[in-house]
Structures are given as C-alpha cells and as structure tokens.
XYZ file of C-alpha atoms in Angstrom:
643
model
C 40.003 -43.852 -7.993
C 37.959 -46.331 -5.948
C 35.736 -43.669 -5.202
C 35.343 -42.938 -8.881
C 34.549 -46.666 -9.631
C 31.851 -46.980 -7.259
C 30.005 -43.744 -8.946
C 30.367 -45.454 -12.094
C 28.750 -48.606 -10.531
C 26.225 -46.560 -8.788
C 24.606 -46.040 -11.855
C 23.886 -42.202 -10.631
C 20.848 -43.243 -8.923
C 20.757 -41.961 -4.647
C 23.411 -39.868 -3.299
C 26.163 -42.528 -2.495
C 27.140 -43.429 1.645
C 30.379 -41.814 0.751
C 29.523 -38.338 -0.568
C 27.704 -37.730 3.291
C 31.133 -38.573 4.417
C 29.840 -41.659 6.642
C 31.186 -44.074 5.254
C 34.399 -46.360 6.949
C 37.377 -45.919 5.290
C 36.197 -42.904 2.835
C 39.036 -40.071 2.343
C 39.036 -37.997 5.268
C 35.755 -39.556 7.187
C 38.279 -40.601 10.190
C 37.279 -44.049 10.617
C 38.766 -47.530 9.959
C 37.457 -49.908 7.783
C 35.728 -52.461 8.360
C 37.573 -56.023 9.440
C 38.320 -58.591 6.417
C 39.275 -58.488 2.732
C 37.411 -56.763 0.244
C 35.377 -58.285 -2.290
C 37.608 -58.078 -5.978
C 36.981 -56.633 -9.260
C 33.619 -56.235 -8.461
C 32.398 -52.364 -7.928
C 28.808 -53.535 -6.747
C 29.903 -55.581 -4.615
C 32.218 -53.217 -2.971
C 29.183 -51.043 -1.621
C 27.142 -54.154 -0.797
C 29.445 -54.736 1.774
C 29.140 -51.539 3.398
C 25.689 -51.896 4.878
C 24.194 -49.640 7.372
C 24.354 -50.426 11.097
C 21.608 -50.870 12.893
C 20.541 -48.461 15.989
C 22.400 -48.839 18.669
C 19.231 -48.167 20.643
C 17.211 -51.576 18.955
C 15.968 -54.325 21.317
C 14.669 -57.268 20.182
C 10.817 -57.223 18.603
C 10.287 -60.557 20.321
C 10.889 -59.164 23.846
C 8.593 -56.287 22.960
C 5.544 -58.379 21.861
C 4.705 -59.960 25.316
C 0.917 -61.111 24.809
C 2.738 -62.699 21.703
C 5.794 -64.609 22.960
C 6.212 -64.121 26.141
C 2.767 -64.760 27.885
C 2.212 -67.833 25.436
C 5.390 -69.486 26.823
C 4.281 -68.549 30.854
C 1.146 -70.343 29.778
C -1.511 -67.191 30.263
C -3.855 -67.678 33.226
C -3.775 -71.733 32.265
C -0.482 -71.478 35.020
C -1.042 -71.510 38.852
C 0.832 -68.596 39.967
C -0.877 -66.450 37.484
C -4.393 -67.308 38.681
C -3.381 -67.165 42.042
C -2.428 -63.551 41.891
C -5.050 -62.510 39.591
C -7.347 -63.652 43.024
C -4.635 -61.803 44.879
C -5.752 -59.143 43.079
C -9.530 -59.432 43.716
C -9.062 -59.791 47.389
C -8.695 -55.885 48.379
C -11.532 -54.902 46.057
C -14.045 -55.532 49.290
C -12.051 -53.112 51.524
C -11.878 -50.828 48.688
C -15.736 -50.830 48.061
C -16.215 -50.374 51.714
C -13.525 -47.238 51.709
C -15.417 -45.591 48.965
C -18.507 -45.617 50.413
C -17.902 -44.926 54.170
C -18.717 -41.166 52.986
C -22.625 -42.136 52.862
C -22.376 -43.461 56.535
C -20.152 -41.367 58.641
C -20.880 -37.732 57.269
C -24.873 -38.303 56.587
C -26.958 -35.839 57.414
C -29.313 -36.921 60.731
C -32.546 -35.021 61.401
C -32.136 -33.456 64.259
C -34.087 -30.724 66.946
C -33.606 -28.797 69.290
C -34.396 -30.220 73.161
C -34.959 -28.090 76.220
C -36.262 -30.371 79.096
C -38.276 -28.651 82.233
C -37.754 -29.727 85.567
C -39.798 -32.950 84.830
C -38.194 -33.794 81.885
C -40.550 -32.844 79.355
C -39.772 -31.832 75.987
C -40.724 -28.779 74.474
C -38.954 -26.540 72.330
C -39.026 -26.600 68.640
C -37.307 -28.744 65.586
C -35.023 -26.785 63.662
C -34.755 -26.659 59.821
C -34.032 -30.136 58.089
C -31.288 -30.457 56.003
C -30.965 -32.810 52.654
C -29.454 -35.475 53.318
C -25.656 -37.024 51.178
C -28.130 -38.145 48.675
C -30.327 -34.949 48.267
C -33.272 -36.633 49.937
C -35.388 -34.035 51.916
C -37.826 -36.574 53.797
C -38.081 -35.844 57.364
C -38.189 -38.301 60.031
C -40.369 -36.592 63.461
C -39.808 -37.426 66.722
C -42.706 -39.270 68.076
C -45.000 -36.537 70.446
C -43.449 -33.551 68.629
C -45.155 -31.348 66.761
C -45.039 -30.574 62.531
C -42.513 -27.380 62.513
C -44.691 -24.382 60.895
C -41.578 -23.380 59.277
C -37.865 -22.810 60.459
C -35.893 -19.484 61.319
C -32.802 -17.773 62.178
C -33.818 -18.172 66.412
C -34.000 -21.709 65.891
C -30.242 -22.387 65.661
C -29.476 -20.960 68.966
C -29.946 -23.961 70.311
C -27.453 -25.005 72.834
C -28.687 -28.860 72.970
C -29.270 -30.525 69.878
C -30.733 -34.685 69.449
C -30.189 -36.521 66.461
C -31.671 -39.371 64.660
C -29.155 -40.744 62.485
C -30.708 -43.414 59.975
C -27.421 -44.994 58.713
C -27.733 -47.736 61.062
C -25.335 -45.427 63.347
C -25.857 -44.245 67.309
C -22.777 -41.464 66.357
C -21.721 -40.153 63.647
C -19.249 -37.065 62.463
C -22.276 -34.810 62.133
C -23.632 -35.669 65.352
C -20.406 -35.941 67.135
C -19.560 -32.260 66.582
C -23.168 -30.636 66.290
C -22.434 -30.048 62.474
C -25.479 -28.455 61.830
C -27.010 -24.794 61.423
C -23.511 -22.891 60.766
C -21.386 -25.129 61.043
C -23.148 -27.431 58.752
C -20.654 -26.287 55.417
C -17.811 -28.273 57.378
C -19.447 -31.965 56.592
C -19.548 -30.825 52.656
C -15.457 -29.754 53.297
C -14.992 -33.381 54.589
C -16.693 -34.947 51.463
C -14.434 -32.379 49.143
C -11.122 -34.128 51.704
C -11.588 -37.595 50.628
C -12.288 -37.173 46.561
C -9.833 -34.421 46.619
C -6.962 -36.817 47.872
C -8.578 -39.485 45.441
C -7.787 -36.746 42.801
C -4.138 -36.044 43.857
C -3.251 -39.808 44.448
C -4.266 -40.865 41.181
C -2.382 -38.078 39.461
C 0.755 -38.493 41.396
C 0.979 -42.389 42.154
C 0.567 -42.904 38.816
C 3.698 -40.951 37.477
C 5.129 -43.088 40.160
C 4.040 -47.132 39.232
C 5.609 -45.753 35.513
C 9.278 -44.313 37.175
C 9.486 -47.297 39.971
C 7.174 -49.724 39.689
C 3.426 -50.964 40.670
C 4.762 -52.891 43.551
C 6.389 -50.485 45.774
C 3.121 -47.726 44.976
C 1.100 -50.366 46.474
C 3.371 -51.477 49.348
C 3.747 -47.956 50.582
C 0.144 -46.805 49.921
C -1.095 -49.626 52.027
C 1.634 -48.799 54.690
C 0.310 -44.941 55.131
C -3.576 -45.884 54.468
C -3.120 -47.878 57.546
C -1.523 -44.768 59.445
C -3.614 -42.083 58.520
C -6.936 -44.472 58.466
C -6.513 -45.283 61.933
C -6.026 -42.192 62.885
C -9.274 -40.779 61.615
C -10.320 -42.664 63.727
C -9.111 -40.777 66.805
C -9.812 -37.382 65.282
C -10.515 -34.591 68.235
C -12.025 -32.370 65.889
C -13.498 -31.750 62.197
C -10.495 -30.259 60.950
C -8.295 -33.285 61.693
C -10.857 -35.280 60.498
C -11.194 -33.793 57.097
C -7.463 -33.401 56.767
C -6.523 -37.147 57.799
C -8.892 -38.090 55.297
C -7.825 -35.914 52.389
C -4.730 -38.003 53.031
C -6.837 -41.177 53.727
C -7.595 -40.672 49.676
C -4.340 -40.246 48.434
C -3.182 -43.409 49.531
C -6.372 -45.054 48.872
C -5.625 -43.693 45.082
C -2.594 -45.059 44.960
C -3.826 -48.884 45.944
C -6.918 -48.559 43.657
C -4.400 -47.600 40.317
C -1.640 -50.081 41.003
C -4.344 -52.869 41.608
C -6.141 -52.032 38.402
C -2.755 -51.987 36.437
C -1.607 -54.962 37.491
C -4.865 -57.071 36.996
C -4.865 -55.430 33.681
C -0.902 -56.413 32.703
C -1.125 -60.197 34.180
C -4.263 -60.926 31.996
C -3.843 -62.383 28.225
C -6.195 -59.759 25.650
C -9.208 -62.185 25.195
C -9.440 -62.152 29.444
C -8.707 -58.546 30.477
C -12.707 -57.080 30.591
C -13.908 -60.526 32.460
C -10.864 -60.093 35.294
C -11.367 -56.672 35.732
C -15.547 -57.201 35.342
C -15.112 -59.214 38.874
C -13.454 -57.086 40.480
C -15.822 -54.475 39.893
C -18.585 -56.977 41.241
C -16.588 -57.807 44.512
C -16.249 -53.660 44.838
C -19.802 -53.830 45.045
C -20.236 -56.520 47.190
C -18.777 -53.935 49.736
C -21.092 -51.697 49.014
C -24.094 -53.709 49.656
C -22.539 -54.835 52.685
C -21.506 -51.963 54.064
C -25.222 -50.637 56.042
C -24.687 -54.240 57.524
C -21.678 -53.291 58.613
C -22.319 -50.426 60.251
C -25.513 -51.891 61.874
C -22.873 -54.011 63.773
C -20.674 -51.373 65.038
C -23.259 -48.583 66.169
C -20.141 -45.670 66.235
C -18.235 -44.114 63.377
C -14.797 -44.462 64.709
C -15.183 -48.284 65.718
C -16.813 -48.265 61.617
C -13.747 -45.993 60.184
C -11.396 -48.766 62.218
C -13.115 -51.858 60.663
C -12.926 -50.614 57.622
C -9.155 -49.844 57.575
C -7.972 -52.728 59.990
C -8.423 -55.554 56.504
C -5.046 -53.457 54.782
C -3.171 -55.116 57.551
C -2.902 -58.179 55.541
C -1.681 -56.664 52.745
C 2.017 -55.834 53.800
C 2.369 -59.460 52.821
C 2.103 -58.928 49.417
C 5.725 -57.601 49.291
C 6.514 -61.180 50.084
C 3.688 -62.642 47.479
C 3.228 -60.330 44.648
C 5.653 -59.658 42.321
C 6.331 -56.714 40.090
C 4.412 -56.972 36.891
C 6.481 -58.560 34.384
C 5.216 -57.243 31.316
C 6.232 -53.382 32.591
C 9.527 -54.676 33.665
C 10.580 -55.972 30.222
C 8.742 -52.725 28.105
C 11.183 -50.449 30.792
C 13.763 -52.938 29.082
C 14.755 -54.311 32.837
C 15.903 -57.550 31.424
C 18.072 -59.237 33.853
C 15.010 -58.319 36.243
C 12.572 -59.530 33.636
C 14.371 -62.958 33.505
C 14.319 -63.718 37.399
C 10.725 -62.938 37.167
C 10.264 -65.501 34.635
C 12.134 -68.066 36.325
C 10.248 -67.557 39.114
C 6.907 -68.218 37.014
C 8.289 -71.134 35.037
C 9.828 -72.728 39.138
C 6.145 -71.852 40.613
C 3.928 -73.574 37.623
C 6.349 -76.102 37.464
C 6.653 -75.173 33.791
C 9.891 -77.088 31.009
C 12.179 -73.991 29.754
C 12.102 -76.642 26.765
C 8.866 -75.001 26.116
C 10.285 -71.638 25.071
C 9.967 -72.169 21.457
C 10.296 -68.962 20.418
C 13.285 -68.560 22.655
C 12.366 -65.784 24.932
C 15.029 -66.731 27.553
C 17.905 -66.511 24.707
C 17.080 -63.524 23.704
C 16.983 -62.065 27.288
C 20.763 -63.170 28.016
C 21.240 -61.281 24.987
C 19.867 -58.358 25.714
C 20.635 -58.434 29.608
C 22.780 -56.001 29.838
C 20.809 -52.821 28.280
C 20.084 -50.232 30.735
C 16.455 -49.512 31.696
C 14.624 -46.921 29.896
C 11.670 -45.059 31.562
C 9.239 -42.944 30.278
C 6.638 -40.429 31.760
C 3.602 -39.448 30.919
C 4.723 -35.905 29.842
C 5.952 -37.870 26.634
C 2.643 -38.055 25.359
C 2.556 -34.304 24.418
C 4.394 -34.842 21.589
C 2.487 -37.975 20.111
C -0.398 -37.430 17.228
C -3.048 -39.981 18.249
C -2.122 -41.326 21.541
C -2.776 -37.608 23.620
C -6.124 -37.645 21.507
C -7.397 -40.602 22.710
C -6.481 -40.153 26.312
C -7.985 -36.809 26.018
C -11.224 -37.987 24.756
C -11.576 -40.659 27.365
C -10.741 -38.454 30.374
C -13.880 -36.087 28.959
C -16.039 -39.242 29.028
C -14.673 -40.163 32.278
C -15.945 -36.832 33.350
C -19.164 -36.430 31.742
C -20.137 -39.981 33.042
C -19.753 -39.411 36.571
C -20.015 -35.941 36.623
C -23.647 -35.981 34.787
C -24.673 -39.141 37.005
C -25.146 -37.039 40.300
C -27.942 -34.701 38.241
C -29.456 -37.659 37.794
C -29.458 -38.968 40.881
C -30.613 -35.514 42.425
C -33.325 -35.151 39.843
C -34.253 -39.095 41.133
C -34.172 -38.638 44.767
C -36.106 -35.069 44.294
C -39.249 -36.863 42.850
C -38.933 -39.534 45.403
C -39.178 -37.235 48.592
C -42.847 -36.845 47.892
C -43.282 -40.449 48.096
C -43.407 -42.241 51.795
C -41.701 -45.272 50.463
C -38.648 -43.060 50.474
C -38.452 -41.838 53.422
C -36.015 -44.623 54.500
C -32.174 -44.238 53.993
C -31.365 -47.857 52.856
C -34.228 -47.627 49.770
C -31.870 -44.557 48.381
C -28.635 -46.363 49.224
C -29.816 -49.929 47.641
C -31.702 -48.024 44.944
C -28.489 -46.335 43.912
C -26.196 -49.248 44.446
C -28.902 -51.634 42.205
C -28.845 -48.929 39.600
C -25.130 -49.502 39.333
C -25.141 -53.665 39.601
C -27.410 -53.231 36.364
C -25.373 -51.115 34.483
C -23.019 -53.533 35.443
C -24.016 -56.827 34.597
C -25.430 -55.076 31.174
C -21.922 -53.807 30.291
C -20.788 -57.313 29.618
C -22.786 -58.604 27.324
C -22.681 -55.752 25.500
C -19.186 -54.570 25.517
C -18.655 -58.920 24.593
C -20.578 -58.111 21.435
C -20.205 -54.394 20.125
C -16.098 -54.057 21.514
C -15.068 -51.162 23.890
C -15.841 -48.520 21.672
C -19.400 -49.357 20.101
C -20.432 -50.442 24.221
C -19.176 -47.287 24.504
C -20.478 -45.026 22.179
C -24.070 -46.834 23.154
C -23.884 -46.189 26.882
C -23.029 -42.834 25.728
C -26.079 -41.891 23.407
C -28.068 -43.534 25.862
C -26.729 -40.981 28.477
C -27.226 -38.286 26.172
C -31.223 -39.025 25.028
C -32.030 -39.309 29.260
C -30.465 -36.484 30.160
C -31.834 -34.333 26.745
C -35.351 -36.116 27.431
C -35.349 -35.085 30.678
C -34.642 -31.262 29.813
C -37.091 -31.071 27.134
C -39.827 -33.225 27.590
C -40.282 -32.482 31.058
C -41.005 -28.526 30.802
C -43.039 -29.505 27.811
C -45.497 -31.461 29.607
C -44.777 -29.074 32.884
C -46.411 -26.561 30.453
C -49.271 -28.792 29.054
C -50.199 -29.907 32.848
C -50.516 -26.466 33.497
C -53.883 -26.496 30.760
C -57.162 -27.676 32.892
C -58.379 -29.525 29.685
C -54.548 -31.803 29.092
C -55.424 -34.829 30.949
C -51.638 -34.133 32.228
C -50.588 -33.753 35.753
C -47.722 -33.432 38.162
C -47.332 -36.821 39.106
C -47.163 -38.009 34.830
C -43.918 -35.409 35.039
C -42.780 -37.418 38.374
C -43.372 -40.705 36.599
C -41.337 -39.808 33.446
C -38.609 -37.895 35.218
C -37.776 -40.802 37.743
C -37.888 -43.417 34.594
C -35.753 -41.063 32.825
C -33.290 -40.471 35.716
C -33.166 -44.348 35.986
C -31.577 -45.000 32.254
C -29.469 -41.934 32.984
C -27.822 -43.686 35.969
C -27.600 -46.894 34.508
C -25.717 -45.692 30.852
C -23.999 -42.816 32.662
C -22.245 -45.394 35.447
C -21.346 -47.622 32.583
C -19.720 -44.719 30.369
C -17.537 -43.942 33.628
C -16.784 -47.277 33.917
C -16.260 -48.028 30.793
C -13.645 -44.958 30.411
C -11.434 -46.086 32.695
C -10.935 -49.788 31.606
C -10.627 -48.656 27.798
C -7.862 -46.191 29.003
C -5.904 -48.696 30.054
C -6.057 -51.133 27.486
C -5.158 -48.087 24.620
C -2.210 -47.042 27.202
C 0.890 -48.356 26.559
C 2.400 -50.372 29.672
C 5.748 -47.572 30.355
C 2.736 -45.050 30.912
C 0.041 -46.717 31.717
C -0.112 -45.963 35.457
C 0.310 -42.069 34.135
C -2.898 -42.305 32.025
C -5.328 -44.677 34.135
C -4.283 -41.720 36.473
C -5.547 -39.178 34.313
C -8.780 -40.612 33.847
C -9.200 -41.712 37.130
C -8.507 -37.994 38.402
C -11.178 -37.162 35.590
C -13.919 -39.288 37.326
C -12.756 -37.612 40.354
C -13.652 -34.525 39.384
C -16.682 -35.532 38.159
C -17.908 -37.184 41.398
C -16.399 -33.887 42.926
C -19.476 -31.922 41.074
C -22.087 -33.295 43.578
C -20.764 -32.143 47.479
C -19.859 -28.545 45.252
C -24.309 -28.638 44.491
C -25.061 -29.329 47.495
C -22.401 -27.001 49.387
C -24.317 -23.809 47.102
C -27.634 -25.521 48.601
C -28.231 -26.278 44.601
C -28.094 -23.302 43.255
C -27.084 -23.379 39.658
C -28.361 -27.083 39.473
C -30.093 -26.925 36.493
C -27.305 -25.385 34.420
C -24.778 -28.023 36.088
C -27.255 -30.350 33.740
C -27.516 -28.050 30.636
C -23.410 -28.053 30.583
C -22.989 -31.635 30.896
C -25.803 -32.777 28.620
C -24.203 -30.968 25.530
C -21.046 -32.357 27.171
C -22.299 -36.170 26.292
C -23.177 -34.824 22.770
C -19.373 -33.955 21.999
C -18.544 -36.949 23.730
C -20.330 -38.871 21.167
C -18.416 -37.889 18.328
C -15.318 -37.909 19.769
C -15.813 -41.477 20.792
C -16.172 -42.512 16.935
C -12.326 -41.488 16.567
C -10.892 -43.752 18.953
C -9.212 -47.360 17.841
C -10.673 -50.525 18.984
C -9.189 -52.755 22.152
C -10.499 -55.901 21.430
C -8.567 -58.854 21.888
C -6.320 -56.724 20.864
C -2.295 -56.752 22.101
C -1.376 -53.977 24.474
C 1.074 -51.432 23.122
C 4.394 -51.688 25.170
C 5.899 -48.377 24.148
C 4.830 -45.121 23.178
C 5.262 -45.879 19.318
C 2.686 -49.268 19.851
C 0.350 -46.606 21.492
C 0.663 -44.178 18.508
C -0.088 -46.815 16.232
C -3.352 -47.464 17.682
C -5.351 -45.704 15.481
C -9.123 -45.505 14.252
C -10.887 -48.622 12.688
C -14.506 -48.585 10.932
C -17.262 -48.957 13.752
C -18.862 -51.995 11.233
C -16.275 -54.575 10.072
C -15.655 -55.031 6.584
C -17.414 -57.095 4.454
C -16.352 -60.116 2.283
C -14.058 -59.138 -0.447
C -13.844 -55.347 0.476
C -11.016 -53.097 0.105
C -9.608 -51.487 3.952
C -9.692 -48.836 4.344
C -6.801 -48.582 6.849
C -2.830 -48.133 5.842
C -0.582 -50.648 6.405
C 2.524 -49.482 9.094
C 4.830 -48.413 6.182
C 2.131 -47.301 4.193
C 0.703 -44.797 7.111
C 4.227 -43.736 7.987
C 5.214 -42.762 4.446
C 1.766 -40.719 4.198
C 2.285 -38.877 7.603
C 5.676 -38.437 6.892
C 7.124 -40.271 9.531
C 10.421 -42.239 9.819
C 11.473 -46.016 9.788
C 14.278 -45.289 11.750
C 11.674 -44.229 14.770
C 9.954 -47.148 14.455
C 13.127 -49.452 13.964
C 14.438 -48.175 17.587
C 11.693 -48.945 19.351
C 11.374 -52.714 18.039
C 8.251 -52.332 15.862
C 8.343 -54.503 13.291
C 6.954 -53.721 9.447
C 4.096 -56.019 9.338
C 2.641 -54.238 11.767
C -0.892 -52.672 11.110
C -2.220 -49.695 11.711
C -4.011 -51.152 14.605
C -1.403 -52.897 16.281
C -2.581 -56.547 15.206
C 0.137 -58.539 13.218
C-alpha cells in the first residue's frame, strides 16, 4: 500500500526510485532502510527523504581546483620556497643547452687531405674530396702551400695518413679521432641519429613514467645514469661505443629536460607560466652561445664531453631540495602526501594555517584516506577533444622543427659562395641569433594575441617563407635566365637567404611554441605523457636533417614540398584548439576535455557567446552528469574551464 501511495503522490510524472528496484527498504530490493523515523501522513515527503547518494568515487571540487584554492593559500611565487625552486629549476637549463649542442662540436666535419711526406719532409700528395660540414656549409678551408684540388676521385681515399683542420675551436675531435672520412664517413651521421634517437625514446617513455611515479624520482634517476653513461663517452675506444653510449646519453637527457619543464610549469600560478618557462629558454641559450668558448678552452672532445657532463653532479642534491610537485600529487588524489607537502611550504615561507580561508587543510583530513588514482596517457584515446588537440600540436611540433632544417640548408647553401662564410662560428652564431630573435619576439606577441593567435601567426609566417621560397624563386630563376630581365643569380641569393631568415625565425617559434601550449592544455595526471609526445614530435623533426645529409641531399627539395603543405594544414588545425591564457590547468582528464574551442576575436559589448555552458554542452553531446560529478567538476563550469 505504501508503494501505491507514493504513485499517487508521484503525480505519474518519471519512473519512480522504486519501480528500478533501488530503492532501501522497497519489497524485495534486499536492503535496509535507511536510519530514523519516517516523515507522517505526508506521501511527498516520504520520497523526499530518499535522496540519491552521491558517488562513492567524488572528491572534493576544492581540492581539485589548485590554481584556485590551493596555490592562493601557499601564496603563488609571492612565498620563498616557491621562488627558490622555480630558480632551482632554471639552474640545469645551462648544462642542458650545452648537452644539446655538443653535436655541432664533437662530430663536425674537419677539412681534411691526404699527407705523404718524402725523406725531407715535404708535402706532396693531393687533398681529398671535402665534405659539408653539420650545418651543410661546403666552404673549404686550404692548407697554406697546397694546391686548389682539380677535382676529387675514387684513388684519393686510399690514403693511409690523413690531417685535419677542425674549425670548432677543437685540436681532436670524433671525426678526426677515428679517420671518419671517405667510407667510413656514414658512421658520424649514425652518431647524430644516437643522440636524437634516445631524445625520442626518453621523452616517450619518461614521460609515462613522471604520470605513474612521479617527476621527482624521473629526474633523480635520469641525472644518476646521464652521469654514468656521459662519462663514459668520454672514454669511448671506438665509434660504435660512442654512438651507442650516446643514444643512451639522450634518453636520460630526455628524461631531465621533461620532468624540469613539468615541474616549472606545475609550481607557476596561470598569469606566470610563459615568463618562467620564457627564461629558461633564454638560460638554454646562454649555453649555446657559450659553448665554442667552451670548447676553445678544452682543445679535445673527451676533456669537452667531460665538462659538459661533470655540472649533473650537483644535482643528486635535489632529492634532498626539491620536492615532488604538489599540484600532481593532489590531482593523483595522494592526499595525506599532498598535506605534508603543504606543511612543508606553509613551515618554509613561514606562512599562518589561519590563512586557509577556504579551508584546504580540512578538507584534506577529510579526504586523507582515498587511495591514489593514476592515469596514463593511453586514456586519452577515448576522449573527444583532448586527443585532438594533442594531435594537432604534435603535427606543429613537427612541421616547426622539421621544416626549420630546409631552411637552414637552403641559408647556408647561398652563403657558401660568400667568403664571409667560410668561418664556422658565423654559421653557429648566425643560427643561434636566428633563434634568440624568434625568441625574444615570441613574448610580446604570445603577451598580446594568447598561445593560439602567437601561434597561428608564427605559423602563417612559416608557411608564406617556405611557399615564397618555392615559388618565387624558380620564377625569377626563369626570368634571370632572359638576357633583357635586369635579373640575376645573386637577386635569387638575396631573396632566398631573406626568405630562409623569416623561415627560421617563425618556424623555431612554432616548435617552441608547441611544446609550451601542450602542456598548459594537458591535464597534470598526464601531462608528463603528452609534453612527451610532442617533445618526441620535435624529435623527429630535428631527426629529418642528419637523414638529408646521410642521402648526401638527395630528395631535398621534396623534404620542402611535403612540409610546406604540412604548415598549410597546420594552419587550420590550429584555429580548433582552446585558448591557455591565464587560464587554470585542467587536473583530470574531464578538465582537459572541457577545454574546448573559443572565437580567435573576443566578443564584443553586449554580444551573445557563442560557447555552451558545462550543462548546456553536456546535454547537447549527450554526455552524463554523473561523469562529471565523479571527477569533482563542478556545474558552473564553462566550456573553457574558467569559472
């Protein structure tokens, strides 16, 4: 009969609690009912008090919005400890710039010839073919008293005594070392391939890993074995050792360069992440500029290759130091971790709990005892925006550094034929001036157009050099071929180097660019797995140049065709991604997927947006509150993550 009352007080309306047999107390649903009396004569009121439990699985939204509660009450960067190990975090950047451009120093390509001395110790004999140098520069440098070579053959690499000049500032390096010329010159593009390959690997890996254990044992135990296997390139017997100590040289490197980058991107408040990360990207190439200067000063590759490493030896301290990023530690739901952590902060700035306001410490003793959950990057497969977006930045990733060594070849091509040029440090501090532009031009820019319109500019930018340079070129290569034109070879030089100059410059800041914006639209429980993505993208794309130059160019001019309409797609596929600025960083997978596209121009005065609200978008896509309950997102939401 009760159930019969509560129909009739229904009304008719939904399906009643009851009739899906999950409701306490209901006639045969095999549960008790629930503690105290029932309300009396009152139908209505009888299913009123049978409300709906909430998921088990719910945490708290306040511990899930950290740049809104719980970097507030640590006091952002305003606290001590927090600016102390954002420097912490600047620190390595030198030794990392130096790693990543050792390459240029200890595998460049000498000019060498082949010396025969006579009883007297003349010289005779004659030079043997030149090779292009790392950076595709043909110029020759001749021996003084020897004579022009008419042209090189197959005879001339019989040589059994070969003399190098090396111009990198270097008495010996691995070319010279093991006469890695002639035949055996295909082993110095393998030991390029060893480092970026075990860049590739260690981003791809070590990121899965900072997600599953943490950012603070990947960089312990990367700096641990980059000290191992660095110093022991050092005593390589051979090429083979070499290039296989290195390839693991890289991985480890990989794995210091991602947890770094994640954890000067998780300590920073939104309005401060693209100036923190900004200066370490200048201090990277600090050590690029200083590193011809450094290898001026030690004269041999292995006492270079031990300088370089020796600086990680300070870094074991940071176990002691550096603490595991808080704000992964409370989106893994590792509370009673979480609130050490925060005690630690509060005992270091010297900070009053009484400032926890919103009562983030409460609500952790609460919640203390939920166990941790982890996610990996595999999860993203079955998201609707979030794969998108990494996808889309990954391409970029690619088609910025992957299109920036056509460039650079088409650059340093022009420039052989002038004298100027014939020096190694005018193509190193060329290239590394190129990049300081791009640069210090990425932050006004990005300050005033956001992540994607800085973007999508660097990226048409890219796009008109590189299309420029294909068309316009052979145009006027045909018109200079007309005696009555006015147009000549060196007006195609002129506008190819000019063009190959803005391609550099945008190109360098779309990689950039890439990777940064990846990690701010990456939510923290898989952020390590996508900066690792995109980092293993601009691998790959770095990868294209030693593959050229290993096939002696061949196919060089399609390499360009392929990644010029590359930067086309690029540019529409950039319009579809959300907008980072000063924006909160999604936590979870579900803050991630909410992340979703905003108009490139804001809205004006009075205008209708055109985005859904949370609930709104969910009931269009057909999506579940329950979903969005479990994971702590609250309704006022919107579509782009602000509240």
């Amino acid at each position: 009969m009760a159930i019969d009352r509560r129909r009739e007080g229904g009304g008719g309306g939904r399906p009643l609690p009851e009739e899906n047999g999950s409701v306490p107390g209901a006639v045969g649903g095999g549960a008790a009912a629930p503690p105290g009396p029932p309300p009396a004569n009152a139908a209505g009121a009888e299913i009123q008090a049978l409300p709906v439990p909430p998921p088990a699985a719910a945490c708290s939204p306040l511990l899930l919005d950290y740049d809104g509660s719980v970097l507030p009450f640590l006091g952002g960067l305003g606290g001590r400890y927090q600016r102390t190990l954002v420097l912490l975090t600047w620190v390595p950047a030198l030794v990392i710039g130096f790693s990543k451009f050792s390459d240029s120093f200890l595998l460049d390509q000498p000019d060498f010839w082949c010396r025969e001395a006579d009883g007297q110790g003349n010289w005779s004999g004659t030079l043997a073919p030149i090779h292009a140098n790392s950076s595709g520069n043909g110029s020759i440098f001749l021996p003084p008293g020897l004579p022009t070579p008419a042209g090189g053959n197959a005879s001339e690499c019989g040589c059994r005594e070969w003399h190098y000049r090396i111009r990198a500032g270097l008495v010996q390096n691995v070319v010279s070392k093991w006469d890695l010329v002639c035949d055996s010159a295909w082993k110095v593009h393998i030991a390029k391939f060893s480092l970026l390959v075990g860049l590739i690997f260690g981003h791809l890996i070590t990121g899965c890993i900072a997600d599953w254990v943490g950012r603070r044992p990947v960089l312990l135990f990367s700096v641990i074995f980059i000290l191992i296997f660095g110093l022991t390139v050092a005593l390589s017997v051979n090429v083979t050792m070499f290039s296989t100590l290195r390839f693991f040289e890289g991985f480890c490197l990989a794995g210091i360069v991602l947890s770094l980058y994640a954890l000067r991107i998780e300590l920073c408040p939104p309005g401060h992440r693209f100036m923190i990360t900004m200066v370490a990207s200048f201090i990277e190439m600090a050590g690029q500029f200083l590193m011809p200067g450094l290898a001026a000063l030690c004269r041999d590759w292995q006492v270079l290759q031990a300088v370089i490493i020796c600086p990680f030896l300070l870094m074991p301290f940071y176990w002691v130091i550096f603490p595991e990023s808080l704000r992964w530690l409370m989106a893994t739901q590792q509370f009673e971790a979480s609130k050490e952590l925060i005690l630690q902060f509060t005992h270091k700035n010297r900070m009053n709990t009484e400032s926890d306001i919103k009562g983030v410490v409460p609500e952790l003793e609460k919640e203390i005892t939920r166990r941790p959950k982890k996610v990996c990057i595999v999860k993203v497969v079955g998201t609707r925006n979030l794969w998108k977006n990494i996808v889309v930045l990954c391409v970029n990733s690619l088609t910025g550094y992957g299109i920036h060594h056509c460039f650079a070849k088409s650059m340093m091509g022009h420039e052989a034929k002038m004298a100027i040029t014939h020096n190694f440090y005018a193509d190193y501090y060329t290239m590394a001036g190129i990049a300081l532009a791009s640069c210090l031009a990425m932050c006004p820019v990005v300050g005033f157009l956001g992540r994607r319109g800085g973007l999508l500019l660097f990226m048409i930018l890219t796009a008109l050099a590189s299309l420029l340079q294909l068309g316009l070129l052979n145009l006027i290569g045909k018109y200079s071929q007309l005696p009555d034109s006015g147009m000549s070879d060196s007006v195609k030089d002129k506008f190819s180097v000019a063009f190959s100059i803005v391609g550099m410059f945008s190109s360098h800041a779309v990689g950039s660019l890439s990777v940064f914006f990846c990690a701010e639209i990456t939510p923290t429980v898989i952020r390590g797995g996508g900066l690792g993505l995109v980092l293993a993208s601009a691998g790959f794309g770095r990868l294209t140049a030693p593959i050229m130059e290993l096939h002696n160019q061949k196919g060089y001019f399609l390499h360009h065709v392929i990644f010029a309409c590359c930067t086309l797609i690029c540019i529409i596929c950039i319009l579809l991604l959300p907008e980072s600025k000063n924006q909160h960083l999604p936590e979870n997978i579900p803050d991630g997927e909410h992340y979703t596209r905003q108009p490139l121009l804001p809205h004006k005065k009075g205008e209708q947006p055109l985005l859904l609200t949370n609930s709104e978008l969910k009931d269009y896509s057909g999506l579940h509150d329950s979903a969005a309950v479990s994971d702590g997102i609250s309704e006022n939401t919107t579509a782009n993550g602000m509240k």
